[in-house]
mmCIF file of C-alpha atoms in Angstrom:
data_model
loop_
_atom_site.group_PDB
_atom_site.id
_atom_site.type_symbol
_atom_site.label_atom_id
_atom_site.label_comp_id
_atom_site.label_asym_id
_atom_site.label_seq_id
_atom_site.Cartn_x
_atom_site.Cartn_y
_atom_site.Cartn_z
ATOM 1 C CA MET A 6 5.722 -16.022 161.444
ATOM 2 C CA GLU A 7 3.614 -14.587 158.638
ATOM 3 C CA LYS A 8 1.700 -16.794 156.216
ATOM 4 C CA LYS A 9 3.654 -18.046 153.186
ATOM 5 C CA LYS A 10 2.549 -19.193 149.745
ATOM 6 C CA LEU A 11 2.321 -22.959 149.177
ATOM 7 C CA GLN A 12 1.208 -25.060 146.204
ATOM 8 C CA LEU A 13 -2.091 -25.540 148.052
ATOM 9 C CA GLU A 14 -4.197 -22.832 149.672
ATOM 10 C CA HIS A 15 -4.134 -23.210 153.436
ATOM 11 C CA ASN A 16 -4.979 -21.821 156.827
ATOM 12 C CA TYR A 17 -2.122 -21.331 159.272
ATOM 13 C CA ARG A 18 -1.755 -20.939 163.027
ATOM 14 C CA ALA A 19 1.714 -20.142 164.296
ATOM 15 C CA ALA A 20 3.210 -22.061 167.198
ATOM 16 C CA GLN A 21 3.292 -20.181 170.490
ATOM 17 C CA ASN A 22 6.674 -19.475 172.111
ATOM 18 C CA PRO A 23 8.649 -21.991 170.058
ATOM 19 C CA SER A 24 12.192 -22.675 171.189
ATOM 20 C CA GLY A 25 13.820 -23.800 167.978
ATOM 21 C CA LYS A 26 11.801 -25.354 165.190
ATOM 22 C CA PRO A 27 8.242 -26.200 166.302
ATOM 23 C CA PRO A 28 6.400 -29.450 165.569
ATOM 24 C CA ALA A 29 3.632 -29.207 162.971
ATOM 25 C CA ILE A 30 0.135 -30.584 162.455
ATOM 26 C CA ILE A 31 -1.033 -30.698 158.834
ATOM 27 C CA MET A 32 -4.795 -31.115 158.394
ATOM 28 C CA LEU A 33 -6.471 -32.786 155.410
ATOM 29 C CA HIS A 34 -10.226 -32.226 155.180
ATOM 30 C CA GLY A 35 -12.909 -34.566 153.865
ATOM 31 C CA PHE A 36 -14.758 -34.759 150.534
ATOM 32 C CA GLY A 37 -16.904 -31.679 149.867
ATOM 33 C CA SER A 38 -15.335 -29.605 152.625
ATOM 34 C CA ASP A 39 -12.479 -27.078 152.674
ATOM 35 C CA GLU A 40 -9.545 -25.789 154.699
ATOM 36 C CA ASN A 41 -11.813 -24.064 157.243
ATOM 37 C CA ASP A 42 -13.466 -27.269 158.466
ATOM 38 C CA LEU A 43 -10.819 -29.019 160.571
ATOM 39 C CA PHE A 44 -9.098 -25.682 161.239
ATOM 40 C CA SER A 45 -12.137 -24.716 163.304
ATOM 41 C CA PHE A 46 -10.771 -26.745 166.204
ATOM 42 C CA ALA A 47 -7.119 -25.658 165.810
ATOM 43 C CA SER A 48 -7.536 -23.528 168.933
ATOM 44 C CA GLU A 49 -8.240 -26.718 170.915
ATOM 45 C CA LEU A 50 -4.921 -28.288 169.919
ATOM 46 C CA PRO A 51 -1.634 -27.767 171.821
ATOM 47 C CA SER A 52 -0.177 -24.300 171.330
ATOM 48 C CA GLN A 53 3.377 -25.542 170.756
ATOM 49 C CA TYR A 54 2.333 -26.887 167.332
ATOM 50 C CA ALA A 55 2.310 -24.886 164.127
ATOM 51 C CA ILE A 56 -0.952 -25.863 162.429
ATOM 52 C CA PHE A 57 -1.662 -25.984 158.710
ATOM 53 C CA SER A 58 -5.003 -26.867 157.137
ATOM 54 C CA LEU A 59 -4.661 -27.580 153.422
ATOM 55 C CA LYS A 60 -7.363 -26.984 150.806
ATOM 56 C CA ALA A 61 -7.859 -29.894 148.389
ATOM 57 C CA PRO A 62 -7.192 -29.034 144.725
ATOM 58 C CA ILE A 63 -10.404 -30.266 143.065
ATOM 59 C CA LYS A 64 -13.344 -27.838 143.147
ATOM 60 C CA LEU A 65 -16.789 -29.391 143.487
ATOM 61 C CA GLN A 66 -20.148 -27.935 142.467
ATOM 62 C CA PRO A 67 -21.919 -26.093 143.964
ATOM 63 C CA TYR A 68 -19.283 -25.786 146.732
ATOM 64 C CA GLY A 69 -16.510 -27.586 148.551
ATOM 65 C CA ASN A 70 -13.352 -29.351 147.463
ATOM 66 C CA ALA A 71 -12.007 -32.882 147.126
ATOM 67 C CA TRP A 72 -8.654 -34.665 147.051
ATOM 68 C CA TYR A 73 -10.124 -36.945 144.395
ATOM 69 C CA ASN A 74 -13.521 -37.494 142.856
ATOM 70 C CA ILE A 75 -16.018 -40.051 144.090
ATOM 71 C CA TYR A 76 -18.568 -41.182 141.518
ATOM 72 C CA PHE A 77 -21.654 -42.073 143.534
ATOM 73 C CA ASP A 78 -23.634 -43.061 140.428
ATOM 74 C CA ASN A 79 -21.131 -45.744 139.380
ATOM 75 C CA SER A 80 -22.849 -49.049 138.625
ATOM 76 C CA GLN A 81 -20.557 -50.814 141.103
ATOM 77 C CA GLY A 82 -21.488 -48.419 143.891
ATOM 78 C CA LYS A 83 -19.126 -45.674 145.020
ATOM 79 C CA PHE A 84 -16.082 -45.444 142.779
ATOM 80 C CA SER A 85 -13.062 -43.386 143.795
ATOM 81 C CA ASP A 86 -10.678 -41.944 141.227
ATOM 82 C CA ASP A 87 -7.411 -43.543 142.373
ATOM 83 C CA GLU A 88 -5.323 -41.710 139.754
ATOM 84 C CA GLN A 89 -6.473 -38.372 141.156
ATOM 85 C CA ALA A 90 -5.841 -39.686 144.682
ATOM 86 C CA ILE A 91 -2.241 -40.560 143.763
ATOM 87 C CA GLU A 92 -1.778 -37.067 142.263
ATOM 88 C CA SER A 93 -3.040 -35.557 145.527
ATOM 89 C CA ARG A 94 -0.763 -37.895 147.515
ATOM 90 C CA GLU A 95 2.224 -36.484 145.628
ATOM 91 C CA LEU A 96 0.943 -32.917 146.017
ATOM 92 C CA VAL A 97 0.616 -33.272 149.793
ATOM 93 C CA SER A 98 4.065 -34.850 149.964
ATOM 94 C CA LYS A 99 5.517 -31.818 148.162
ATOM 95 C CA CYS A 100 3.546 -29.476 150.462
ATOM 96 C CA ILE A 101 5.144 -31.123 153.496
ATOM 97 C CA ASP A 102 8.561 -30.266 152.034
ATOM 98 C CA GLU A 103 7.419 -26.692 151.357
ATOM 99 C CA ILE A 104 6.086 -26.275 154.896
ATOM 100 C CA ILE A 105 9.368 -27.542 156.384
ATOM 101 C CA GLU A 106 11.377 -25.137 154.218
ATOM 102 C CA LYS A 107 9.217 -22.002 154.309
ATOM 103 C CA TYR A 108 7.862 -22.205 157.860
ATOM 104 C CA GLN A 109 10.980 -23.686 159.467
ATOM 105 C CA VAL A 110 9.129 -26.429 161.358
ATOM 106 C CA ASP A 111 10.725 -29.572 162.775
ATOM 107 C CA LYS A 112 11.005 -32.031 159.867
ATOM 108 C CA ASN A 113 11.161 -34.920 162.351
ATOM 109 C CA ASN A 114 7.881 -34.017 164.053
ATOM 110 C CA ILE A 115 5.160 -33.791 161.402
ATOM 111 C CA THR A 116 1.648 -34.997 162.265
ATOM 112 C CA LEU A 117 -0.981 -35.558 159.574
ATOM 113 C CA LEU A 118 -4.539 -35.138 160.871
ATOM 114 C CA GLY A 119 -7.233 -36.226 158.439
ATOM 115 C CA PHE A 120 -10.972 -36.709 158.337
ATOM 116 C CA SER A 121 -12.692 -39.181 155.981
ATOM 117 C CA GLN A 122 -11.132 -38.705 152.516
ATOM 118 C CA GLY A 123 -8.391 -36.697 154.224
ATOM 119 C CA THR A 124 -7.662 -39.733 156.423
ATOM 120 C CA ILE A 125 -7.436 -42.033 153.401
ATOM 121 C CA LEU A 126 -4.960 -39.601 151.851
ATOM 122 C CA SER A 127 -3.016 -39.191 155.128
ATOM 123 C CA PHE A 128 -2.486 -42.946 155.284
ATOM 124 C CA SER A 129 -1.344 -43.040 151.656
ATOM 125 C CA VAL A 130 1.203 -40.243 152.246
ATOM 126 C CA ALA A 131 2.530 -41.707 155.494
ATOM 127 C CA LEU A 132 2.850 -45.271 154.202
ATOM 128 C CA SER A 133 4.415 -44.102 150.933
ATOM 129 C CA TYR A 134 6.778 -41.566 152.565
ATOM 130 C CA PRO A 135 7.190 -42.536 156.247
ATOM 131 C CA GLU A 136 10.419 -40.549 156.474
ATOM 132 C CA LYS A 137 8.294 -37.372 156.205
ATOM 133 C CA VAL A 138 5.631 -38.206 158.812
ATOM 134 C CA LYS A 139 5.934 -38.970 162.528
ATOM 135 C CA ASN A 140 2.253 -39.301 163.462
ATOM 136 C CA VAL A 141 -1.032 -39.910 161.685
ATOM 137 C CA ILE A 142 -4.363 -39.075 163.328
ATOM 138 C CA GLY A 143 -6.950 -40.674 161.073
ATOM 139 C CA LEU A 144 -10.604 -39.922 161.782
ATOM 140 C CA SER A 145 -13.447 -41.789 160.034
ATOM 141 C CA GLY A 146 -11.325 -43.249 157.244
ATOM 142 C CA TYR A 147 -9.501 -46.370 156.109
ATOM 143 C CA ILE A 148 -6.457 -47.542 154.119
ATOM 144 C CA ASN A 149 -6.881 -47.757 150.343
ATOM 145 C CA GLU A 150 -4.047 -50.027 149.207
ATOM 146 C CA GLU A 151 -4.569 -48.961 145.577
ATOM 147 C CA ILE A 152 -3.143 -45.497 146.247
ATOM 148 C CA LEU A 153 -0.003 -46.550 148.128
ATOM 149 C CA LYS A 154 3.349 -46.122 146.404
ATOM 150 C CA SER A 155 4.641 -49.311 144.791
ATOM 151 C CA GLY A 156 7.035 -51.128 147.134
ATOM 152 C CA TYR A 157 5.734 -49.283 150.217
ATOM 153 C CA GLU A 158 5.946 -52.472 152.310
ATOM 154 C CA ASN A 159 9.764 -52.219 152.176
ATOM 155 C CA ASN A 160 9.797 -48.756 153.794
ATOM 156 C CA ASP A 161 11.214 -48.049 157.253
ATOM 157 C CA PHE A 162 8.190 -47.444 159.497
ATOM 158 C CA SER A 163 10.098 -47.503 162.799
ATOM 159 C CA ASN A 164 9.304 -43.843 163.611
ATOM 160 C CA LEU A 165 5.648 -43.845 162.495
ATOM 161 C CA ASN A 166 2.768 -43.826 165.015
ATOM 162 C CA VAL A 167 -0.948 -43.989 164.218
ATOM 163 C CA TYR A 168 -4.125 -43.075 166.069
ATOM 164 C CA THR A 169 -7.312 -43.889 164.192
ATOM 165 C CA SER A 170 -10.980 -43.894 165.151
ATOM 166 C CA HIS A 171 -14.373 -44.555 163.622
ATOM 167 C CA GLY A 172 -18.069 -44.272 164.389
ATOM 168 C CA THR A 173 -19.852 -47.579 164.909
ATOM 169 C CA VAL A 174 -22.895 -46.292 162.998
ATOM 170 C CA ASP A 175 -20.986 -44.450 160.238
ATOM 171 C CA GLN A 176 -23.336 -44.324 157.235
ATOM 172 C CA VAL A 177 -20.656 -43.065 154.800
ATOM 173 C CA ILE A 178 -17.683 -45.370 155.408
ATOM 174 C CA PRO A 179 -18.598 -48.755 156.943
ATOM 175 C CA VAL A 180 -16.922 -49.418 160.296
ATOM 176 C CA GLN A 181 -15.818 -52.808 158.939
ATOM 177 C CA TRP A 182 -13.477 -51.015 156.507
ATOM 178 C CA ALA A 183 -11.871 -49.106 159.371
ATOM 179 C CA GLN A 184 -11.508 -52.247 161.481
ATOM 180 C CA ARG A 185 -8.971 -53.569 158.960
ATOM 181 C CA THR A 186 -6.605 -50.658 159.661
ATOM 182 C CA LYS A 187 -5.013 -51.824 162.923
ATOM 183 C CA PRO A 188 -4.156 -55.387 161.751
ATOM 184 C CA PHE A 189 -2.900 -53.977 158.415
ATOM 185 C CA LEU A 190 -0.546 -51.566 160.198
ATOM 186 C CA GLU A 191 0.552 -54.067 162.828
ATOM 187 C CA ASN A 192 1.537 -56.417 160.014
ATOM 188 C CA LEU A 193 4.004 -53.662 159.013
ATOM 189 C CA ASN A 194 5.130 -53.310 162.662
ATOM 190 C CA ILE A 195 3.543 -49.854 162.932
ATOM 191 C CA ASP A 196 2.268 -48.786 166.353
ATOM 192 C CA CYS A 197 -1.491 -48.181 166.066
ATOM 193 C CA LYS A 198 -4.218 -47.244 168.518
ATOM 194 C CA TYR A 199 -7.731 -47.852 167.151
ATOM 195 C CA SER A 200 -10.938 -46.691 168.851
ATOM 196 C CA GLU A 201 -14.644 -46.806 168.048
ATOM 197 C CA PHE A 202 -17.333 -44.426 169.260
ATOM 198 C CA PRO A 203 -21.157 -44.676 169.076
ATOM 199 C CA VAL A 204 -21.528 -41.964 166.425
ATOM 200 C CA GLY A 205 -22.022 -41.640 162.666
ATOM 201 C CA HIS A 206 -19.640 -39.975 160.234
ATOM 202 C CA GLY A 207 -18.181 -37.482 162.656
ATOM 203 C CA VAL A 208 -16.016 -36.930 165.720
ATOM 204 C CA ALA A 209 -17.456 -37.368 169.207
ATOM 205 C CA PRO A 210 -16.208 -35.067 172.027
ATOM 206 C CA GLN A 211 -14.658 -38.047 173.841
ATOM 207 C CA ASN A 212 -12.952 -38.985 170.552
ATOM 208 C CA PHE A 213 -11.364 -35.537 170.336
ATOM 209 C CA GLN A 214 -10.248 -35.752 173.957
ATOM 210 C CA GLU A 215 -8.659 -39.151 173.365
ATOM 211 C CA LEU A 216 -6.746 -38.034 170.276
ATOM 212 C CA LYS A 217 -5.365 -35.045 172.212
ATOM 213 C CA GLU A 218 -4.171 -37.354 174.983
ATOM 214 C CA TRP A 219 -2.607 -39.662 172.400
ATOM 215 C CA LEU A 220 -0.861 -36.714 170.717
ATOM 216 C CA ALA A 221 0.569 -35.561 174.055
ATOM 217 C CA LYS A 222 2.285 -38.961 174.414
ATOM 218 C CA HIS A 223 3.689 -38.925 170.884
#
């Protein structure tokens, strides 16, 4: 299938030999990156998936994009713009609908794959709209409760699965923040696998291998 126009710029890899509507992986990159970053390992992911890598809407200087601004010079330390994050949450939610309609993918088999800020946003989309997401693969991120839709705890999470991982020496997002994810999700009765690897703010080869094995089971 040829590339379509969505509300967000994106990279696209068609599913190979789909019988019926293929499952989809939607990638959300980190702060200061773009749609080419995570898409660089699309070729390593299973061929039966249609893969989409979305470009965040906020342009940064001198380069890169963001789902929401982070003000590093804030007197309280890093300060994230939660209003912008909620706007991006809604934008990604609408993009999921567009992808299902325009690319004819399986609406019951959508995986969000995020890194860092993209993980934070993936969690906010999936917890706010679990009917739209089957799996979340969250790399080097955490759950920001401030950007979840009001009343999210009453949602039906029975079909949602989560794989999340973090580097033990991550210098950008403290591992302690990520360690709260599994108990938070289990409190909502959401199946969650959490792993740590001896790396910084990045994805170790064994991490990538593990997430692929997890995806094959889900």
